[in-house]
mmCIF file of C-alpha atoms in Angstrom:
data_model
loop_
_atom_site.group_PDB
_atom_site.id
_atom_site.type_symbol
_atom_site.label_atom_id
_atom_site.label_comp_id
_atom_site.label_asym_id
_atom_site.label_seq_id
_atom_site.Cartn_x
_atom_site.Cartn_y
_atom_site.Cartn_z
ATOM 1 C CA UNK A 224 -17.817 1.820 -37.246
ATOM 2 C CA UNK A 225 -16.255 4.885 -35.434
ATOM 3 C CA UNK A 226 -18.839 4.273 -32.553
ATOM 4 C CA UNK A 227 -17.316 1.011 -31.948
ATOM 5 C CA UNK A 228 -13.953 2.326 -32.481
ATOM 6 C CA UNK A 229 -14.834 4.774 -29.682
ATOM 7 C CA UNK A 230 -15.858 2.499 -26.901
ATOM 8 C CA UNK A 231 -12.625 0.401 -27.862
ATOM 9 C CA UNK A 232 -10.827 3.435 -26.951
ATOM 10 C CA UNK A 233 -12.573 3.756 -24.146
ATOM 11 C CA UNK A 234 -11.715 0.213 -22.630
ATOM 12 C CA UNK A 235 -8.320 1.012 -23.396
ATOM 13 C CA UNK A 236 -8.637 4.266 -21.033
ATOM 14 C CA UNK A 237 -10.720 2.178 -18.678
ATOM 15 C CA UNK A 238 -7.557 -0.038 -18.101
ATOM 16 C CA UNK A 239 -4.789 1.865 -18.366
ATOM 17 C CA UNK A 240 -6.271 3.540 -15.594
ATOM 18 C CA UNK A 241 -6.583 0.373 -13.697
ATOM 19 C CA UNK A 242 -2.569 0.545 -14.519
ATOM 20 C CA UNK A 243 -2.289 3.520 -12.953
ATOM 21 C CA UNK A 244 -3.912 2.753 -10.023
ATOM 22 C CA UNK A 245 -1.603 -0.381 -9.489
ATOM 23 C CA UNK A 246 1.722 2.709 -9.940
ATOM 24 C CA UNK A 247 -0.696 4.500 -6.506
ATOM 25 C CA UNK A 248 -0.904 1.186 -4.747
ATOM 26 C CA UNK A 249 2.927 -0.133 -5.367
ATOM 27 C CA UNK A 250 3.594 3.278 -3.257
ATOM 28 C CA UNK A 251 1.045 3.452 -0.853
ATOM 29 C CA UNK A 252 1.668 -0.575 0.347
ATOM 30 C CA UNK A 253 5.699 -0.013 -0.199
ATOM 31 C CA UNK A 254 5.956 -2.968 -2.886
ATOM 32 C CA UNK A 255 9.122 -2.080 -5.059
ATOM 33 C CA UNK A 256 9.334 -3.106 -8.199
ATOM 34 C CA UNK A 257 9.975 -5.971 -9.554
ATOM 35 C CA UNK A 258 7.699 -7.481 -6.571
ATOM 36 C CA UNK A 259 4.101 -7.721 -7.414
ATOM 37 C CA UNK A 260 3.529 -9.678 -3.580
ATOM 38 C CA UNK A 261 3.542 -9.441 -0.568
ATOM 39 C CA UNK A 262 0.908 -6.980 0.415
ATOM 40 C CA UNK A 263 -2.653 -7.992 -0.358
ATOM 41 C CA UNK A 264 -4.006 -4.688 -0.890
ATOM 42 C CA UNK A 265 -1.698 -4.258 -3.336
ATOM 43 C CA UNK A 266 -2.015 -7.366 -4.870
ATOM 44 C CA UNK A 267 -5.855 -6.582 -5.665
ATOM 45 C CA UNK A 268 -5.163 -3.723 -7.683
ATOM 46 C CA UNK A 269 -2.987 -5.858 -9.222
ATOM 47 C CA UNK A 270 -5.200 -8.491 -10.461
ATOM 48 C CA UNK A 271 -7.546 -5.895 -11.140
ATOM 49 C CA UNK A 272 -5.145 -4.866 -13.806
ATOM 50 C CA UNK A 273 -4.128 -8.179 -15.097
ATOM 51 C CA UNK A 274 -7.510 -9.686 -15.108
ATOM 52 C CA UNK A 275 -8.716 -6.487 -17.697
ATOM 53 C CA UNK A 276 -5.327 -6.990 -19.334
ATOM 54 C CA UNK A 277 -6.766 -11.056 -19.943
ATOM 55 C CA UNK A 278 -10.026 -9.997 -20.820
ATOM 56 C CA UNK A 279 -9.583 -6.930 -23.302
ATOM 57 C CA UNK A 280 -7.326 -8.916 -25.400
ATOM 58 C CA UNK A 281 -9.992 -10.643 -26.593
ATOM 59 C CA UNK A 282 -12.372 -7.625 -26.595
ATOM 60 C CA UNK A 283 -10.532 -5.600 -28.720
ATOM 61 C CA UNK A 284 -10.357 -7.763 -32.277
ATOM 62 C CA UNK A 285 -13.993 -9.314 -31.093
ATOM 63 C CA UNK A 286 -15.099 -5.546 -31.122
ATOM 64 C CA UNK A 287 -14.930 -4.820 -34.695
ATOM 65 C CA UNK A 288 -15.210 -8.551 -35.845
ATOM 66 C CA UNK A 289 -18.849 -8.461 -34.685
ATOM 67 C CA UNK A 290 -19.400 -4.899 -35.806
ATOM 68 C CA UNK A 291 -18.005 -5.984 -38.970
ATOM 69 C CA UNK A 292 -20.335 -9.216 -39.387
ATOM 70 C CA UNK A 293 -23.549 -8.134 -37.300
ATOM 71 C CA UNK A 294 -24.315 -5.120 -36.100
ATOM 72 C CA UNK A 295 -22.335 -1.960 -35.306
ATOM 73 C CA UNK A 296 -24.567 -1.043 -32.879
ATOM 74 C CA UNK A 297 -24.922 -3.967 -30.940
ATOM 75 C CA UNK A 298 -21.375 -4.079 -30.899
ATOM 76 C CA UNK A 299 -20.815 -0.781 -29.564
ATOM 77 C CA UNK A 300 -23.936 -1.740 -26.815
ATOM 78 C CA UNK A 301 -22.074 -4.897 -25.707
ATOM 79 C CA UNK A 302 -18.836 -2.618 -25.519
ATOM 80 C CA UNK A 303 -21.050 -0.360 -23.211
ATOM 81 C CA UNK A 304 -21.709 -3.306 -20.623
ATOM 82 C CA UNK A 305 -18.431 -4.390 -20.460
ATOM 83 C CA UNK A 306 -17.266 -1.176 -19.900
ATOM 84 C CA UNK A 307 -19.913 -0.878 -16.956
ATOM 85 C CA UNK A 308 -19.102 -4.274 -15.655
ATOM 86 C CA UNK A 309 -15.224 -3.804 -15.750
ATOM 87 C CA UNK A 310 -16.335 -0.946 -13.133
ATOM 88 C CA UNK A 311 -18.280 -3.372 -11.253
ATOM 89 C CA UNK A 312 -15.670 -6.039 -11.313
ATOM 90 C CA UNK A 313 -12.938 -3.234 -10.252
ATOM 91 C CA UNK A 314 -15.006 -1.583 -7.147
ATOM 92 C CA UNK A 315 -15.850 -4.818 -6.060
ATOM 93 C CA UNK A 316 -12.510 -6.722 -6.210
ATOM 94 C CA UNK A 317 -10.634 -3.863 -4.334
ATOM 95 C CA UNK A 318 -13.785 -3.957 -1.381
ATOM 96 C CA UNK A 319 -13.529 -7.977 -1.196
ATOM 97 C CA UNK A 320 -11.869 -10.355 -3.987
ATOM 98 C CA UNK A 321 -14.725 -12.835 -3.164
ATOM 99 C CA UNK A 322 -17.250 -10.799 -4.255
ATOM 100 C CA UNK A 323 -16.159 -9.973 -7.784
ATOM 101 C CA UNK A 324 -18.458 -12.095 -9.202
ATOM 102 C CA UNK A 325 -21.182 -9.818 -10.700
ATOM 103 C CA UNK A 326 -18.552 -7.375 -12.587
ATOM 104 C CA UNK A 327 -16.628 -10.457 -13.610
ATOM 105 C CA UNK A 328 -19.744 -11.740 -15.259
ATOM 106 C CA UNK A 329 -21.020 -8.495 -16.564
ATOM 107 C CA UNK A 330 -17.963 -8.066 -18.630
ATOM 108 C CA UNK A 331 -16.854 -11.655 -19.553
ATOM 109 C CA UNK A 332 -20.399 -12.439 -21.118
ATOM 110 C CA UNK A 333 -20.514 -9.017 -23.754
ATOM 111 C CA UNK A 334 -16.424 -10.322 -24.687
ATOM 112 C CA UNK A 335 -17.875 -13.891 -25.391
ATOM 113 C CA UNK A 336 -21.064 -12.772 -27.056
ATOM 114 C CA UNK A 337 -18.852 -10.328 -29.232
ATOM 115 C CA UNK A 338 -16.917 -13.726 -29.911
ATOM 116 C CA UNK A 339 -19.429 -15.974 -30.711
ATOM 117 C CA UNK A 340 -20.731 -13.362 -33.303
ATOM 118 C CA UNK A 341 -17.864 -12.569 -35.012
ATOM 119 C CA UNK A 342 -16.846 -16.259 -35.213
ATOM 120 C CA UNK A 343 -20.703 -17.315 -36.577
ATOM 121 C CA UNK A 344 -20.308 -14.009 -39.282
ATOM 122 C CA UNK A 345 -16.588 -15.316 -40.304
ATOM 123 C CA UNK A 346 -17.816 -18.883 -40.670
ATOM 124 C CA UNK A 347 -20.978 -17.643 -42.694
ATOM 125 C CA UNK A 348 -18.945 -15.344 -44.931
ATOM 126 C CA UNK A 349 -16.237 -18.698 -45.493
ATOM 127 C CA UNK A 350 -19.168 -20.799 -46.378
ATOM 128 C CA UNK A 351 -20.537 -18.304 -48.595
ATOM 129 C CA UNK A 352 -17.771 -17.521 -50.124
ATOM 130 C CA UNK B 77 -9.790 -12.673 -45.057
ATOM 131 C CA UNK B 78 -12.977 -14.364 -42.944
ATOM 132 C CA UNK B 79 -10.994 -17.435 -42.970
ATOM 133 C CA UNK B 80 -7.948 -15.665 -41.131
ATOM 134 C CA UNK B 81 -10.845 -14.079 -38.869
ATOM 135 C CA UNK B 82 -12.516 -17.539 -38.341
ATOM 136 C CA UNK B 83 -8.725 -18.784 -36.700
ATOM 137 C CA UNK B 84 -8.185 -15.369 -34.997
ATOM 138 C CA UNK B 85 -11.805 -16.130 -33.167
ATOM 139 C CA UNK B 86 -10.632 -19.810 -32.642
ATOM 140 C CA UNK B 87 -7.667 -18.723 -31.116
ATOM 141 C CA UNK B 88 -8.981 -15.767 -28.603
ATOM 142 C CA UNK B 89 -11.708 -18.880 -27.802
ATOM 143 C CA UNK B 90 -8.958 -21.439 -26.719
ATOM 144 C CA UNK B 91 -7.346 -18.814 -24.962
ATOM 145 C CA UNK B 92 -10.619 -17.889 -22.751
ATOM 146 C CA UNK B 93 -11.058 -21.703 -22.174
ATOM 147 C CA UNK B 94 -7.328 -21.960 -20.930
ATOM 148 C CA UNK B 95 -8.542 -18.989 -18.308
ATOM 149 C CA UNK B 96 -11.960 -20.461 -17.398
ATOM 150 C CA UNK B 97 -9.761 -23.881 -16.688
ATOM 151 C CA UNK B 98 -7.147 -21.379 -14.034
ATOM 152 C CA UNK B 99 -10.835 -20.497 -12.477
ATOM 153 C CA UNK B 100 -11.200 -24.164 -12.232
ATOM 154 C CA UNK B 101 -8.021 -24.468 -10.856
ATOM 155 C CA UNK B 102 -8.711 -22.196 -8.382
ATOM 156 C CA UNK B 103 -11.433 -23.685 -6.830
ATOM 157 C CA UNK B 104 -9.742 -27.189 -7.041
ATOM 158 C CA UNK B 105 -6.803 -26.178 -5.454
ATOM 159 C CA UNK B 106 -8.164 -23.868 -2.957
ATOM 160 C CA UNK B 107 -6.079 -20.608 -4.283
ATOM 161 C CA UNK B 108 -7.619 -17.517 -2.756
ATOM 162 C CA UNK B 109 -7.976 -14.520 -5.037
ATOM 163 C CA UNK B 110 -6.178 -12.256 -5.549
ATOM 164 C CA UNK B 111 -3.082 -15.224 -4.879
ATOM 165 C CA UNK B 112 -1.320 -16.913 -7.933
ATOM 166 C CA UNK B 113 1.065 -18.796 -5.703
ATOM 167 C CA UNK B 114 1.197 -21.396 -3.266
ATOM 168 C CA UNK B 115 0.329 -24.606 -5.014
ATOM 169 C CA UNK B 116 2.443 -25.669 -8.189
ATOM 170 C CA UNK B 117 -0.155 -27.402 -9.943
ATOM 171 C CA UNK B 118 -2.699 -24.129 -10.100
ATOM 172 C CA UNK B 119 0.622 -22.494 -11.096
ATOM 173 C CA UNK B 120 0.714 -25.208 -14.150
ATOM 174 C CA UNK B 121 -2.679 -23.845 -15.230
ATOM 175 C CA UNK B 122 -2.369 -19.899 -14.128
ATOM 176 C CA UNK B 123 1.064 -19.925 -16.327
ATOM 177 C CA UNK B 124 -0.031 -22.003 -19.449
ATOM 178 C CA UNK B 125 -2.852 -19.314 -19.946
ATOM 179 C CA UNK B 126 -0.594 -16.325 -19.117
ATOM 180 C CA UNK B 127 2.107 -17.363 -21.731
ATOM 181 C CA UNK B 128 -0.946 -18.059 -24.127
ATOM 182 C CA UNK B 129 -1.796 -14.063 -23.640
ATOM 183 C CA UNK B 130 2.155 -12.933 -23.758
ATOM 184 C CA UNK B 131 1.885 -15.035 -27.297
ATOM 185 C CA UNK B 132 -1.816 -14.339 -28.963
ATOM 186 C CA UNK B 133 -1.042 -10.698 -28.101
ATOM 187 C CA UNK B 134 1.087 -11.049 -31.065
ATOM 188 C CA UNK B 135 -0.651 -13.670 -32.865
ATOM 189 C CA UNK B 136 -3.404 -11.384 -33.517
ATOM 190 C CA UNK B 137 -2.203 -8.727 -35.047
ATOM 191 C CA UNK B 138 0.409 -10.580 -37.054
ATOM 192 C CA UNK B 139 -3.037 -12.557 -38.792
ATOM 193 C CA UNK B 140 -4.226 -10.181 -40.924
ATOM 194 C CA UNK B 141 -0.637 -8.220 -41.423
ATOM 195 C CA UNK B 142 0.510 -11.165 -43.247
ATOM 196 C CA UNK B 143 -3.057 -12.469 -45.186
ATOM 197 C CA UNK B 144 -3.150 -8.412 -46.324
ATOM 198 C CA UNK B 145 0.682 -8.755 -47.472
ATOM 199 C CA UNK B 146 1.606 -12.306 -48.424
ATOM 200 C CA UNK B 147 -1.242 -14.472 -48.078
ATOM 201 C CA UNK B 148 -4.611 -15.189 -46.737
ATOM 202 C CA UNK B 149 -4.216 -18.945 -47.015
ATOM 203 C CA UNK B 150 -0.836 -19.164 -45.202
ATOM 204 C CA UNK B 151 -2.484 -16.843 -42.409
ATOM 205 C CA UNK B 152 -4.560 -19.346 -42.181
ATOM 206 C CA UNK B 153 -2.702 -22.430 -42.131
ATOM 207 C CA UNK B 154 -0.292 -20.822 -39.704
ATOM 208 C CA UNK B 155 -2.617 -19.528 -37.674
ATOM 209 C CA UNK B 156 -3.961 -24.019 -37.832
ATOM 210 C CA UNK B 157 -0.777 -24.631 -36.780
ATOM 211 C CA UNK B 158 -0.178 -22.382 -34.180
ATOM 212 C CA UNK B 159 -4.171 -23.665 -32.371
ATOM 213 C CA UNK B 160 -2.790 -27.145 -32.930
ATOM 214 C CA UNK B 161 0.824 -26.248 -30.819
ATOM 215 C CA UNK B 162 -1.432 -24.558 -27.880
ATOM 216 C CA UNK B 163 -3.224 -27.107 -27.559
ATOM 217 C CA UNK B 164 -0.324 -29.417 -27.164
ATOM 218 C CA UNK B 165 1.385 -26.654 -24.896
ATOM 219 C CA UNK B 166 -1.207 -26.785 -23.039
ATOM 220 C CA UNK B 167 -1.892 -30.634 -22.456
ATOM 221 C CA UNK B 168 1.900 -31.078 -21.949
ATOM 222 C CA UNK B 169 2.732 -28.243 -19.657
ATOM 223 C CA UNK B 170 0.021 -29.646 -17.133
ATOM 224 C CA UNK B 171 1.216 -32.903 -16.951
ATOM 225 C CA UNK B 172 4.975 -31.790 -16.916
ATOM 226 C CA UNK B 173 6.750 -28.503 -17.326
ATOM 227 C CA UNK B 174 9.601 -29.537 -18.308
ATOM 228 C CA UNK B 175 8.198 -30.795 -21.092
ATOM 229 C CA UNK B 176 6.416 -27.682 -22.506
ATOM 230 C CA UNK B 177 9.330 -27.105 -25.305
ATOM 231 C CA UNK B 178 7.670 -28.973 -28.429
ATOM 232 C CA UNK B 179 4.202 -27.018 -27.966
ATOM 233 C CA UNK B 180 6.268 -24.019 -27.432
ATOM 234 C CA UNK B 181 7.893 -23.894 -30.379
ATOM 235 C CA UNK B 182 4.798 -25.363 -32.589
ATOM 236 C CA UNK B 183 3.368 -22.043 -31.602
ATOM 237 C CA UNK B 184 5.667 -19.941 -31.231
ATOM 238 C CA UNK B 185 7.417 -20.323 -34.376
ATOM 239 C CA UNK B 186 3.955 -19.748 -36.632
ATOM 240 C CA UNK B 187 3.606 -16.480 -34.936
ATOM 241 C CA UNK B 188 6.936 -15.203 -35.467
ATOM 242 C CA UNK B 189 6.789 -16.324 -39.150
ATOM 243 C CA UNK B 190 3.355 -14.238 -38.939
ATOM 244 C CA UNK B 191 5.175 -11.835 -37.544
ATOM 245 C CA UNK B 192 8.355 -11.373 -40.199
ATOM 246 C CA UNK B 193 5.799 -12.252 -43.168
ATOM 247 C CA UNK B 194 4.062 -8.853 -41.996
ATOM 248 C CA UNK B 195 6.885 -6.728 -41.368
ATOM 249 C CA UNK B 196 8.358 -7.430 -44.904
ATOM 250 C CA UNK B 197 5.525 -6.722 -46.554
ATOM 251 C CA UNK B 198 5.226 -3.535 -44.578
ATOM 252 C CA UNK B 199 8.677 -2.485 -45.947
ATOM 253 C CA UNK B 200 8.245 -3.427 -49.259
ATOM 254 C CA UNK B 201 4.699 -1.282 -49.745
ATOM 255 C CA UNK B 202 6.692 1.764 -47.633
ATOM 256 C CA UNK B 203 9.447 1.402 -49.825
ATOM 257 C CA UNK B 204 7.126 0.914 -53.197
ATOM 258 C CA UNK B 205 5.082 3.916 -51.935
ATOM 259 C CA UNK C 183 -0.529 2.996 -43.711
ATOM 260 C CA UNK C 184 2.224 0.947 -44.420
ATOM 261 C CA UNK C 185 4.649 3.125 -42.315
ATOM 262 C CA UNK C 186 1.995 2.149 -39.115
ATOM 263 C CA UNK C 187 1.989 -1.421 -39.369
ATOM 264 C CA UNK C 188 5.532 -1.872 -40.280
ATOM 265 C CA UNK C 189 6.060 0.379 -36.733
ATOM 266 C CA UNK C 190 3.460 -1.709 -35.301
ATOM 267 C CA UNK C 191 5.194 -5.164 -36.229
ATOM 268 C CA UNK C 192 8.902 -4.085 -34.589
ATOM 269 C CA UNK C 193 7.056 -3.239 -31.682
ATOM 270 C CA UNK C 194 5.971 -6.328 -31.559
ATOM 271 C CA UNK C 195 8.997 -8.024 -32.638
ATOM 272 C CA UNK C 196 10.942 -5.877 -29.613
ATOM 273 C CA UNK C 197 7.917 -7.787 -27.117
ATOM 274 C CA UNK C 198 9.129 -10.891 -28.253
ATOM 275 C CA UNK C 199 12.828 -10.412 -27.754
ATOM 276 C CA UNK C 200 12.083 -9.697 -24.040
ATOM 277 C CA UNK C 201 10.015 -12.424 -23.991
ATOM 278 C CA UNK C 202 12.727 -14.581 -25.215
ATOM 279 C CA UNK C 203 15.120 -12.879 -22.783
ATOM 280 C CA UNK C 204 13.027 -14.367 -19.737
ATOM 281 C CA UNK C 205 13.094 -17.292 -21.416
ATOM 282 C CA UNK C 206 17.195 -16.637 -21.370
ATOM 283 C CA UNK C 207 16.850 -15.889 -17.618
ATOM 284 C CA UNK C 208 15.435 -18.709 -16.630
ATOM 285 C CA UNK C 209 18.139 -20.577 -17.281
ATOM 286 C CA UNK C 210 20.510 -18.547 -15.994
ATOM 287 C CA UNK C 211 19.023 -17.550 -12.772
ATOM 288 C CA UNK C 212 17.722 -21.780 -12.315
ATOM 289 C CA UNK C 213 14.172 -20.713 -12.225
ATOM 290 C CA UNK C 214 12.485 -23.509 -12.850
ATOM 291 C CA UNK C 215 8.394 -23.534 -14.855
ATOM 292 C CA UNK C 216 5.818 -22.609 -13.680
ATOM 293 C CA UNK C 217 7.967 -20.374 -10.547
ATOM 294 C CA UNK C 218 8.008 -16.793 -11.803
ATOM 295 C CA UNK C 219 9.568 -15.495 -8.466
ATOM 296 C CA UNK C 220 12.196 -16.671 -6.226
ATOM 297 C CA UNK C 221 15.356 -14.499 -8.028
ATOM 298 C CA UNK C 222 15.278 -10.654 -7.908
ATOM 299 C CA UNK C 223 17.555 -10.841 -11.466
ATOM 300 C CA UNK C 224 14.955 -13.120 -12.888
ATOM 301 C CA UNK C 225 12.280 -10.724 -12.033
ATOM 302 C CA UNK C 226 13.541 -8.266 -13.691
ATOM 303 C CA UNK C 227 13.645 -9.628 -16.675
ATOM 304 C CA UNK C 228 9.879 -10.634 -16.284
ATOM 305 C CA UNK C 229 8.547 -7.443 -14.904
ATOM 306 C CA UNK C 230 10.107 -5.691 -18.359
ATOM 307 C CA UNK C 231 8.336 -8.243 -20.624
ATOM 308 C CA UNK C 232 5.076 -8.457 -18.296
ATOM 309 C CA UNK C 233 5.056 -4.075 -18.422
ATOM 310 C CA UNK C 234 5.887 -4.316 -22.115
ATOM 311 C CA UNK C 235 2.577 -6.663 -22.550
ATOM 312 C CA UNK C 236 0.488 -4.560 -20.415
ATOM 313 C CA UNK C 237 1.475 -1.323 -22.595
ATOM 314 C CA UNK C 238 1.442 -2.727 -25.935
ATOM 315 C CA UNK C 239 -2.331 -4.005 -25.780
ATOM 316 C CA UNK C 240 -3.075 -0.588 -26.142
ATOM 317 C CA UNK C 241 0.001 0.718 -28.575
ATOM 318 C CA UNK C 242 -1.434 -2.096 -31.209
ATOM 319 C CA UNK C 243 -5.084 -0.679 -31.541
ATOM 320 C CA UNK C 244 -3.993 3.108 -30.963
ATOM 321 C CA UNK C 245 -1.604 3.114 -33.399
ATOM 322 C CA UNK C 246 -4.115 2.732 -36.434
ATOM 323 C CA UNK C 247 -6.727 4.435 -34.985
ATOM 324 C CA UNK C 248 -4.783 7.253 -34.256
ATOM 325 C CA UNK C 249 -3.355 6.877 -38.061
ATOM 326 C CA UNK C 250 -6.866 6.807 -39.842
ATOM 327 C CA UNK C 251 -8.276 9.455 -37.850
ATOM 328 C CA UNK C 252 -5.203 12.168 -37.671
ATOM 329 C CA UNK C 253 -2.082 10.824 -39.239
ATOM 330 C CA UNK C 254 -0.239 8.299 -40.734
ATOM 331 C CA UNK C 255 2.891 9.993 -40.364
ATOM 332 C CA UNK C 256 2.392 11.118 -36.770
ATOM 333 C CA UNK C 257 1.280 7.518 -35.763
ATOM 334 C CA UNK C 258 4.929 6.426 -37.042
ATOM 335 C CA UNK C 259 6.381 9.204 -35.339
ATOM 336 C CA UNK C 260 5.344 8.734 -32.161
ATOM 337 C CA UNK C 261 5.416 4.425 -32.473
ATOM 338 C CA UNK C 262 9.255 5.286 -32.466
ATOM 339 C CA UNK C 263 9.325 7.085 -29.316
ATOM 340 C CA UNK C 264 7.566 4.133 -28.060
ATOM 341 C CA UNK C 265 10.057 1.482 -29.486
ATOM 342 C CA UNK C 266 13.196 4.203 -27.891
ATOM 343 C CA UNK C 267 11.328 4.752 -24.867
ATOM 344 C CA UNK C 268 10.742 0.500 -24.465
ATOM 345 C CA UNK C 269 14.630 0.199 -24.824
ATOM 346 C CA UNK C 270 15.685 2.761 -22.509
ATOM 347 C CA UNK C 271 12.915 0.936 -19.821
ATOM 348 C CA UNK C 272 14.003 -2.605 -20.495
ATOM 349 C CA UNK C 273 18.315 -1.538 -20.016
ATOM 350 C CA UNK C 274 17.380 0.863 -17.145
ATOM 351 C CA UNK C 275 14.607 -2.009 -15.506
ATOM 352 C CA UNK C 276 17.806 -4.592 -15.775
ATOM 353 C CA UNK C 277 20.406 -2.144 -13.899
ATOM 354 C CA UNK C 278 18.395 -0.965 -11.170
ATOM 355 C CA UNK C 279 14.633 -0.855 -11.072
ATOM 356 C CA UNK C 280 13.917 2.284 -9.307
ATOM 357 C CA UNK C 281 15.564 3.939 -12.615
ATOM 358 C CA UNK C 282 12.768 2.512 -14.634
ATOM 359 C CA UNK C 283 10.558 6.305 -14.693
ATOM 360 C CA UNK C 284 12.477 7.389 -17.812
ATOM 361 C CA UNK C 285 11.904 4.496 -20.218
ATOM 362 C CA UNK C 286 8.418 4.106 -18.910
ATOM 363 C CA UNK C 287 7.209 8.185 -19.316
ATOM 364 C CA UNK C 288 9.282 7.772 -22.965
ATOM 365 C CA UNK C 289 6.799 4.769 -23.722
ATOM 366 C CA UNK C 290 3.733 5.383 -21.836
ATOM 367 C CA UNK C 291 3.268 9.010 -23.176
ATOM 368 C CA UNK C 292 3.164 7.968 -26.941
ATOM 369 C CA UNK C 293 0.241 5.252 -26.344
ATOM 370 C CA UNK C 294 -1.477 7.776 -23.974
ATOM 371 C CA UNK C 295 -1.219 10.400 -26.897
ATOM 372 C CA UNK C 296 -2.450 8.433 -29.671
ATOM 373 C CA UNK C 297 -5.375 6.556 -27.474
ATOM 374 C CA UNK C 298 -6.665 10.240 -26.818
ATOM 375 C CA UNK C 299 -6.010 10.739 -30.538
ATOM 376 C CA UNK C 300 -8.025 8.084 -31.769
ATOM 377 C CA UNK C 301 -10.693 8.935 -29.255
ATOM 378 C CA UNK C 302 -10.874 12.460 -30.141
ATOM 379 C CA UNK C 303 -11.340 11.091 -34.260
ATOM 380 C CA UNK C 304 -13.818 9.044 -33.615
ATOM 381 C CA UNK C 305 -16.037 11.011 -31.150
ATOM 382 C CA UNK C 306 -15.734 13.448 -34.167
ATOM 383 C CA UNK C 307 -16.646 11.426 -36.641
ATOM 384 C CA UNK C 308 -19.601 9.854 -34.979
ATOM 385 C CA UNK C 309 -20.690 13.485 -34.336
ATOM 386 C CA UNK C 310 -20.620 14.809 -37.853
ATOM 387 C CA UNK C 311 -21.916 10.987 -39.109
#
């Protein structure tokens, strides 16, 4: 389980970075807090941020749910593409918002596989008793 | 405890619908990434999944605190209740904001008695050693 | 373990509160759902609950991991600075938001120190198997 636990630590890293980069933007564009508008550069580090902070709410308990149920393994390989995709999704968001398709997709799908697996092991383990 | 995983997965998967329906939204409404303003009715959608992820970020640690503590069962049946008050949050903030209170507090109100369940069981095992 | 998720369920508990705060503001400050701009007051009581959500993702995973893998009682330890360092944010944010550094390095540092914890356990542990 401690490989799992691993690349759920290094999500976390992944987007607290994103975090950080939003602190470098709010003083590079001159948007004082509590604004989070008015400059679009600014604004896509922003969303950057809050779209991981959407997403990895549901990767982190879907991590070790399907780990738990399925496969540790596959869990921690699913971890491994979101982790690459969240990179995609960040590069390509900051470049041109319309084209953050790709990393959006590479890193939604692993969160909603992980999902879907846990949910299928919890219901089998119910049913089974 | 897979029964208070099975409504932890339900939950994170209602929460991911009420975000694929602000992509939706998006498109509908013509709302340009990175913008979440400019057109109250996307803002209907954008906020009933943001308040969803100020509240499940709570909901789902709160789950198994109180199964491990007080009860699994409970967990569970709060956990019903709070999917239930979402999902009525959700149909009810769309149509009018103003009338978001009764969801609100049908899932609010399960997570905070998640939430105090927990954290007295927590005291009473530190206390009990 | 006890001591962990008790800190882990007044941090959470301390969330809601400024949660219910905006709620508070709102009111006060005649924003009306689904607006979350238009009044600079208002703002700031949403920025401190938004910041607060985007930290405490990653204080509710690293404070177990960090607790299996090093120490229970350092977990605590540093959970507390977190919950000081929130309070100190959230009263500074209010008063004048360009006073906010304190209260955020007091709660940012904790989470940053027990991610890296938890990191450094479990690279370690998948190491030695």
């Amino acid at each position: 389980m401690s490989l799992v636990y691993l690349v759920m630590g290094l999500a976390l890293v992944q987007y607290l970075y994103f975090g950080i980069r939003v602190g470098g933007a709010r003083t590079r564009y001159g948007i004082k807090a509590p604004a989070t508008t008015g400059n679009e550069s600014f604004e896509r580090y922003f969303r950057v941020q809050q779209n991981t902070l959407e997403l990895i709410v549901a990767l982190v308990p879907a991590l070790p749910l399907f780990a738990y149920y399925v496969s540790v393994r596959w869990a921690a390989g699913l971890g491994v593409v979101y982790l690459i995709g969240r990179f995609v999704y960040a590069v390509g968001y900051v470049n041109d918002p319309a084209k953050r398709g790709l990393g959006y997709g590479l890193s939604f799908v692993p969160v909603a596989l992980l999902l879907i697996g846990g949910i299928v092991g919890a219901v089998r383990a119910v049913l089974t008793g």
